[in-house]
Short mmCIF file of C-alpha atoms and ligand atoms in Angstrom, two decimals:
data_model
loop_
_atom_site.label_atom_id
_atom_site.label_comp_id
_atom_site.label_asym_id
_atom_site.label_seq_id
_atom_site.Cartn_x
_atom_site.Cartn_y
_atom_site.Cartn_z
CA MET A 1262 -95.01 65.73 74.81
CA ARG A 1263 -93.96 62.97 72.49
CA LYS A 1264 -94.96 63.08 68.86
CA LYS A 1265 -97.33 60.73 67.08
CA ILE A 1266 -95.83 59.48 63.84
CA VAL A 1267 -97.00 57.26 61.00
CA ALA A 1268 -94.09 56.41 58.69
CA GLY A 1269 -94.28 54.42 55.47
CA ASN A 1270 -91.27 52.27 54.59
CA TRP A 1271 -91.44 51.72 50.86
CA LYS A 1272 -88.33 49.48 50.93
CA MET A 1273 -87.04 48.66 47.39
CA ASN A 1274 -90.33 49.10 45.58
CA LYS A 1275 -91.85 51.23 42.80
CA THR A 1276 -90.51 52.82 39.63
CA MET A 1277 -90.01 56.59 39.58
CA ALA A 1278 -93.38 57.17 37.92
CA GLU A 1279 -95.18 54.85 40.36
CA ALA A 1280 -93.45 56.50 43.30
CA GLN A 1281 -94.54 59.97 42.17
CA ALA A 1282 -98.11 58.79 41.68
CA LEU A 1283 -98.22 57.16 45.13
CA ALA A 1284 -96.73 60.22 46.85
CA SER A 1285 -99.20 62.51 45.15
CA GLU A 1286 -102.19 60.32 46.08
CA VAL A 1287 -101.05 60.11 49.71
CA MET A 1288 -100.46 63.86 49.89
CA GLY A 1289 -103.88 64.63 48.42
CA MET A 1290 -105.79 62.27 50.68
CA ILE A 1291 -103.89 63.27 53.82
CA SER A 1292 -104.59 66.95 53.25
CA SER A 1293 -108.28 66.45 52.54
CA GLU A 1294 -109.09 63.66 55.02
CA VAL A 1295 -106.68 63.70 57.93
CA ASN A 1296 -106.91 66.40 60.49
CA SER A 1297 -104.61 65.25 63.25
CA SER A 1298 -101.38 66.28 64.86
CA ALA A 1299 -99.69 63.05 63.74
CA ILE A 1300 -96.61 63.43 61.56
CA VAL A 1301 -96.76 61.43 58.31
CA VAL A 1302 -93.45 60.39 56.74
CA LEU A 1303 -92.71 58.55 53.48
CA CYS A 1304 -89.37 56.71 53.60
CA VAL A 1305 -88.60 56.26 49.93
CA PRO A 1306 -85.68 54.74 47.97
CA PHE A 1307 -82.60 57.01 47.78
CA PRO A 1308 -82.90 58.05 44.10
CA TYR A 1309 -86.44 59.31 44.60
CA LEU A 1310 -85.73 61.47 47.65
CA PRO A 1311 -85.23 64.90 46.00
CA VAL A 1312 -88.08 64.39 43.54
CA ILE A 1313 -90.59 63.28 46.18
CA LYS A 1314 -89.41 65.99 48.55
CA TYR A 1315 -89.97 68.62 45.87
CA GLN A 1316 -93.34 67.11 45.02
CA LEU A 1317 -94.49 67.16 48.67
CA GLY A 1318 -93.42 70.80 48.96
CA LYS A 1319 -95.01 72.38 52.01
CA SER A 1320 -97.42 69.49 52.53
CA VAL A 1321 -97.67 68.06 56.04
CA VAL A 1322 -96.27 64.80 54.62
CA LYS A 1323 -92.50 64.55 55.15
CA VAL A 1324 -89.88 62.48 53.42
CA GLY A 1325 -87.29 60.14 54.89
CA ALA A 1326 -84.46 57.81 53.80
CA GLN A 1327 -84.16 54.13 54.67
CA ASN A 1328 -80.47 54.04 55.61
CA CYS A 1329 -77.28 56.09 55.73
CA SER A 1330 -73.56 55.41 55.93
CA GLU A 1331 -71.45 55.38 59.09
CA TYR A 1332 -68.94 57.57 57.21
CA ASP A 1333 -69.10 61.24 56.22
CA SER A 1334 -67.59 60.93 52.73
CA GLY A 1335 -64.91 59.14 50.78
CA ALA A 1336 -64.23 55.99 48.76
CA TYR A 1337 -67.29 53.98 49.78
CA THR A 1338 -68.87 53.07 46.45
CA GLY A 1339 -72.65 52.85 46.54
CA GLU A 1340 -73.05 54.46 49.97
CA VAL A 1341 -75.03 57.58 50.93
CA SER A 1342 -73.96 59.74 53.87
CA ALA A 1343 -76.06 61.52 56.47
CA LEU A 1344 -74.44 64.77 55.30
CA MET A 1345 -75.75 64.16 51.77
CA LEU A 1346 -79.24 63.67 53.18
CA LYS A 1347 -78.84 66.83 55.23
CA SER A 1348 -77.77 68.74 52.12
CA MET A 1349 -81.08 67.71 50.51
CA GLU A 1350 -82.99 68.69 53.67
CA ILE A 1351 -84.25 65.18 54.29
CA PRO A 1352 -85.53 65.18 57.89
CA TYR A 1353 -85.83 61.44 58.72
CA VAL A 1354 -83.76 58.29 58.26
CA ILE A 1355 -84.62 54.70 59.19
CA LEU A 1356 -81.65 52.94 60.83
CA GLY A 1357 -81.21 49.33 61.91
CA HIS A 1358 -84.20 47.87 60.10
CA SER A 1359 -84.22 44.09 60.60
CA GLU A 1360 -83.67 43.60 56.84
CA ARG A 1361 -80.46 45.65 57.11
CA ARG A 1362 -79.43 43.59 60.14
CA GLN A 1363 -80.28 40.30 58.43
CA TYR A 1364 -79.11 40.81 54.83
CA PHE A 1365 -76.39 43.41 55.26
CA GLY A 1366 -74.88 42.29 58.57
CA GLU A 1367 -75.62 45.50 60.47
CA ASP A 1368 -75.02 45.14 64.20
CA GLY A 1369 -75.30 47.31 67.28
CA LYS A 1370 -71.75 48.66 67.04
CA LEU A 1371 -72.24 49.80 63.45
CA LEU A 1372 -75.68 51.21 64.21
CA ALA A 1373 -74.29 53.30 67.08
CA LYS A 1374 -71.98 54.95 64.51
CA LYS A 1375 -74.80 55.51 62.03
CA ILE A 1376 -76.97 57.01 64.77
CA ASP A 1377 -74.14 59.43 65.62
CA LYS A 1378 -73.75 60.48 61.98
CA ALA A 1379 -77.49 60.98 61.55
CA LEU A 1380 -77.76 63.09 64.69
CA ALA A 1381 -74.66 65.12 63.78
CA ALA A 1382 -76.40 65.91 60.46
CA GLN A 1383 -79.57 66.95 62.36
CA LEU A 1384 -81.60 64.08 60.92
CA THR A 1385 -84.18 62.29 63.06
CA PRO A 1386 -83.25 58.61 63.15
CA ILE A 1387 -86.08 56.08 63.25
CA PHE A 1388 -84.16 53.34 65.03
CA CYS A 1389 -85.57 49.83 64.61
CA CYS A 1390 -85.32 46.98 67.07
CA GLY A 1391 -87.18 43.70 67.43
CA GLU A 1392 -86.71 39.99 67.94
CA PRO A 1393 -86.79 37.09 65.46
CA LEU A 1394 -89.32 34.28 65.95
CA GLU A 1395 -86.91 31.84 67.62
CA ILE A 1396 -86.05 34.42 70.27
CA ARG A 1397 -89.75 35.11 70.93
CA GLU A 1398 -90.35 31.37 71.22
CA ALA A 1399 -87.40 30.98 73.59
CA GLY A 1400 -88.90 33.77 75.73
CA THR A 1401 -85.75 35.93 75.62
CA HIS A 1402 -87.24 38.73 73.49
CA GLU A 1403 -87.17 41.37 76.22
CA LYS A 1404 -83.50 40.73 76.86
CA LEU A 1405 -82.59 40.95 73.17
CA VAL A 1406 -84.56 44.12 72.46
CA LYS A 1407 -83.12 45.83 75.55
CA GLN A 1408 -79.67 44.86 74.33
CA GLN A 1409 -80.35 46.24 70.83
CA VAL A 1410 -81.44 49.55 72.35
CA GLU A 1411 -78.41 49.66 74.66
CA GLU A 1412 -75.88 48.88 71.93
CA ALA A 1413 -77.09 51.51 69.50
CA LEU A 1414 -78.35 54.27 71.79
CA PHE A 1415 -77.03 54.15 75.34
CA HIS A 1416 -73.79 55.95 74.49
CA LEU A 1417 -75.89 59.05 73.78
CA PRO A 1418 -76.34 61.84 76.30
CA ALA A 1419 -79.95 62.43 77.34
CA GLU A 1420 -80.40 65.44 75.08
CA ALA A 1421 -79.40 63.43 71.99
CA ALA A 1422 -81.40 60.37 73.04
CA GLN A 1423 -84.53 62.51 73.09
CA LYS A 1424 -84.09 63.20 69.37
CA ILE A 1425 -84.44 59.51 68.47
CA VAL A 1426 -87.64 57.82 67.33
CA ILE A 1427 -87.70 54.10 68.14
CA ALA A 1428 -89.62 51.52 66.10
CA TYR A 1429 -90.30 48.18 67.76
CA GLU A 1430 -90.70 45.69 64.92
CA PRO A 1431 -90.87 42.00 65.84
CA VAL A 1432 -89.21 40.25 62.89
CA TRP A 1433 -91.87 37.52 62.86
CA ALA A 1434 -94.51 40.16 62.16
CA ILE A 1435 -92.71 41.93 59.28
CA GLY A 1436 -94.26 41.21 55.91
CA THR A 1437 -95.92 38.07 57.27
CA GLY A 1438 -99.44 39.35 57.82
CA LYS A 1439 -99.05 38.10 61.40
CA THR A 1440 -99.17 41.23 63.51
CA ALA A 1441 -98.33 41.37 67.20
CA THR A 1442 -101.44 41.64 69.35
CA SER A 1443 -101.96 45.04 70.89
CA GLN A 1444 -101.11 43.45 74.24
CA GLN A 1445 -97.79 42.11 72.92
CA ALA A 1446 -96.98 45.48 71.38
CA GLN A 1447 -97.88 47.41 74.53
CA GLU A 1448 -95.81 45.04 76.70
CA MET A 1449 -92.69 45.50 74.60
CA HIS A 1450 -93.11 49.25 74.22
CA ALA A 1451 -93.41 49.51 78.00
CA VAL A 1452 -90.26 47.38 78.41
CA ILE A 1453 -88.35 49.69 76.04
CA ARG A 1454 -89.64 52.82 77.76
CA LYS A 1455 -88.75 51.47 81.19
CA HIS A 1456 -85.27 50.62 79.95
CA LEU A 1457 -84.84 54.17 78.64
CA ALA A 1458 -86.06 55.50 82.00
CA SER A 1459 -83.51 53.36 83.86
CA LYS A 1460 -80.68 54.76 81.72
CA TYR A 1461 -81.88 58.36 81.50
CA SER A 1462 -84.96 59.44 83.45
CA SER A 1463 -88.69 58.90 83.24
CA GLU A 1464 -89.03 62.40 81.73
CA VAL A 1465 -86.61 61.54 78.92
CA ALA A 1466 -88.22 58.11 78.38
CA SER A 1467 -91.70 59.57 78.20
CA SER A 1468 -90.60 62.14 75.60
CA ILE A 1469 -89.36 59.49 73.12
CA SER A 1470 -91.82 58.27 70.46
CA ILE A 1471 -91.95 54.48 70.13
CA LEU A 1472 -93.63 53.24 66.93
CA TYR A 1473 -94.90 49.73 66.30
CA GLY A 1474 -94.06 47.98 63.01
CA GLY A 1475 -94.97 44.59 61.59
CA SER A 1476 -98.01 43.97 59.38
CA VAL A 1477 -99.79 47.17 60.42
CA LYS A 1478 -102.98 47.43 58.35
CA ALA A 1479 -105.96 49.75 58.30
CA ASP A 1480 -108.02 47.18 60.19
CA ASN A 1481 -105.57 46.62 63.08
CA ALA A 1482 -104.05 50.10 63.33
CA LYS A 1483 -106.65 51.63 65.62
CA GLU A 1484 -106.29 48.97 68.26
CA LEU A 1485 -102.47 49.06 68.13
CA PHE A 1486 -102.36 52.87 68.24
CA SER A 1487 -104.72 52.99 71.21
CA CYS A 1488 -102.08 51.37 73.46
CA PRO A 1489 -100.65 53.95 75.86
CA ASP A 1490 -97.01 53.34 74.87
CA VAL A 1491 -97.58 53.00 71.11
CA ASP A 1492 -96.97 56.40 69.51
CA GLY A 1493 -97.61 55.43 65.91
CA GLY A 1494 -96.47 52.97 63.29
CA LEU A 1495 -93.75 52.07 60.82
CA VAL A 1496 -95.65 50.60 57.91
CA GLY A 1497 -94.13 48.46 55.14
CA GLY A 1498 -96.41 46.63 52.69
CA ALA A 1499 -99.50 48.67 53.50
CA SER A 1500 -97.66 51.93 52.75
CA LEU A 1501 -97.47 50.94 49.08
CA LYS A 1502 -101.24 51.43 48.71
CA SER A 1503 -102.40 55.01 49.17
CA ARG A 1504 -105.91 54.19 50.47
CA GLU A 1505 -104.62 51.67 53.02
CA PHE A 1506 -101.79 53.91 54.22
CA VAL A 1507 -103.98 56.98 54.61
CA ASP A 1508 -106.54 54.91 56.54
CA ILE A 1509 -103.71 53.86 58.88
CA ALA A 1510 -102.73 57.52 59.34
CA LYS A 1511 -106.39 58.30 60.09
CA ALA A 1512 -106.39 55.60 62.78
CA MET A 1513 -103.78 57.63 64.62
CA GLY A 1514 -106.59 60.05 65.46
P1 PGA B 1155 -94.71 45.35 57.03
O1 PGA B 1155 -93.21 45.94 57.19
O2 PGA B 1155 -95.65 46.44 57.43
O3 PGA B 1155 -94.80 44.99 55.57
O4 PGA B 1155 -94.79 44.16 57.93
C1 PGA B 1155 -92.88 46.77 58.28
C2 PGA B 1155 -91.44 47.18 58.16
O5 PGA B 1155 -90.62 46.38 57.66
O6 PGA B 1155 -91.07 48.31 58.54
#
């Protein structure tokens, strides 16, 4: 059975002290208020990873990174490898976020390499896909998202593909306050799952968690999470406020 996951993407926000305070609030509220099988992950900036991981200890809240290199090691100033994350026992890494695609030129070919490195280091990649507004308006969003999934994932054998978590994040909904309707989310999640089934099998496709991301808030989370193909959320802005984020995790049921 596929897992239910609520992941916070803190992006490039918070000082060290603020990050520690937020993590500790989230951990406290999750342990006292949330009694579900959903996995809660905080994807924090690189320098905070070991500190937050230590702080979370054996809590049910897990930590994740927001990116990793396509290389193992070497003269790549400023980069962080999947092996480094593995050596710190970081279980999750976001790959292919639309901000990485847009501002750092990441494309499918590069992301396929990063996915391979993350899997080789036994990390769980949270692979992001999703269309910009102009593609949605042109009506070619299904084609683009299927292509993004193919380029980054379809070289994987079935066993490896099952280790991926996918996040469908329409770019027009990220940070805009304009969330996809639950019908739009469900439609695209079903398209992605069907595409995975056509490449692998319906068993493999139904074992892969597909999260929705894009202006998820406490007041829209329940409806989004109730869609049959939505297995949780990747939450940006709302993950920076402990009360809001924990309420989203609660909506996972
Ligand atoms: P948002 O960001 O929740 O602020 O829209 C989501 C994301 O970028 O993962």
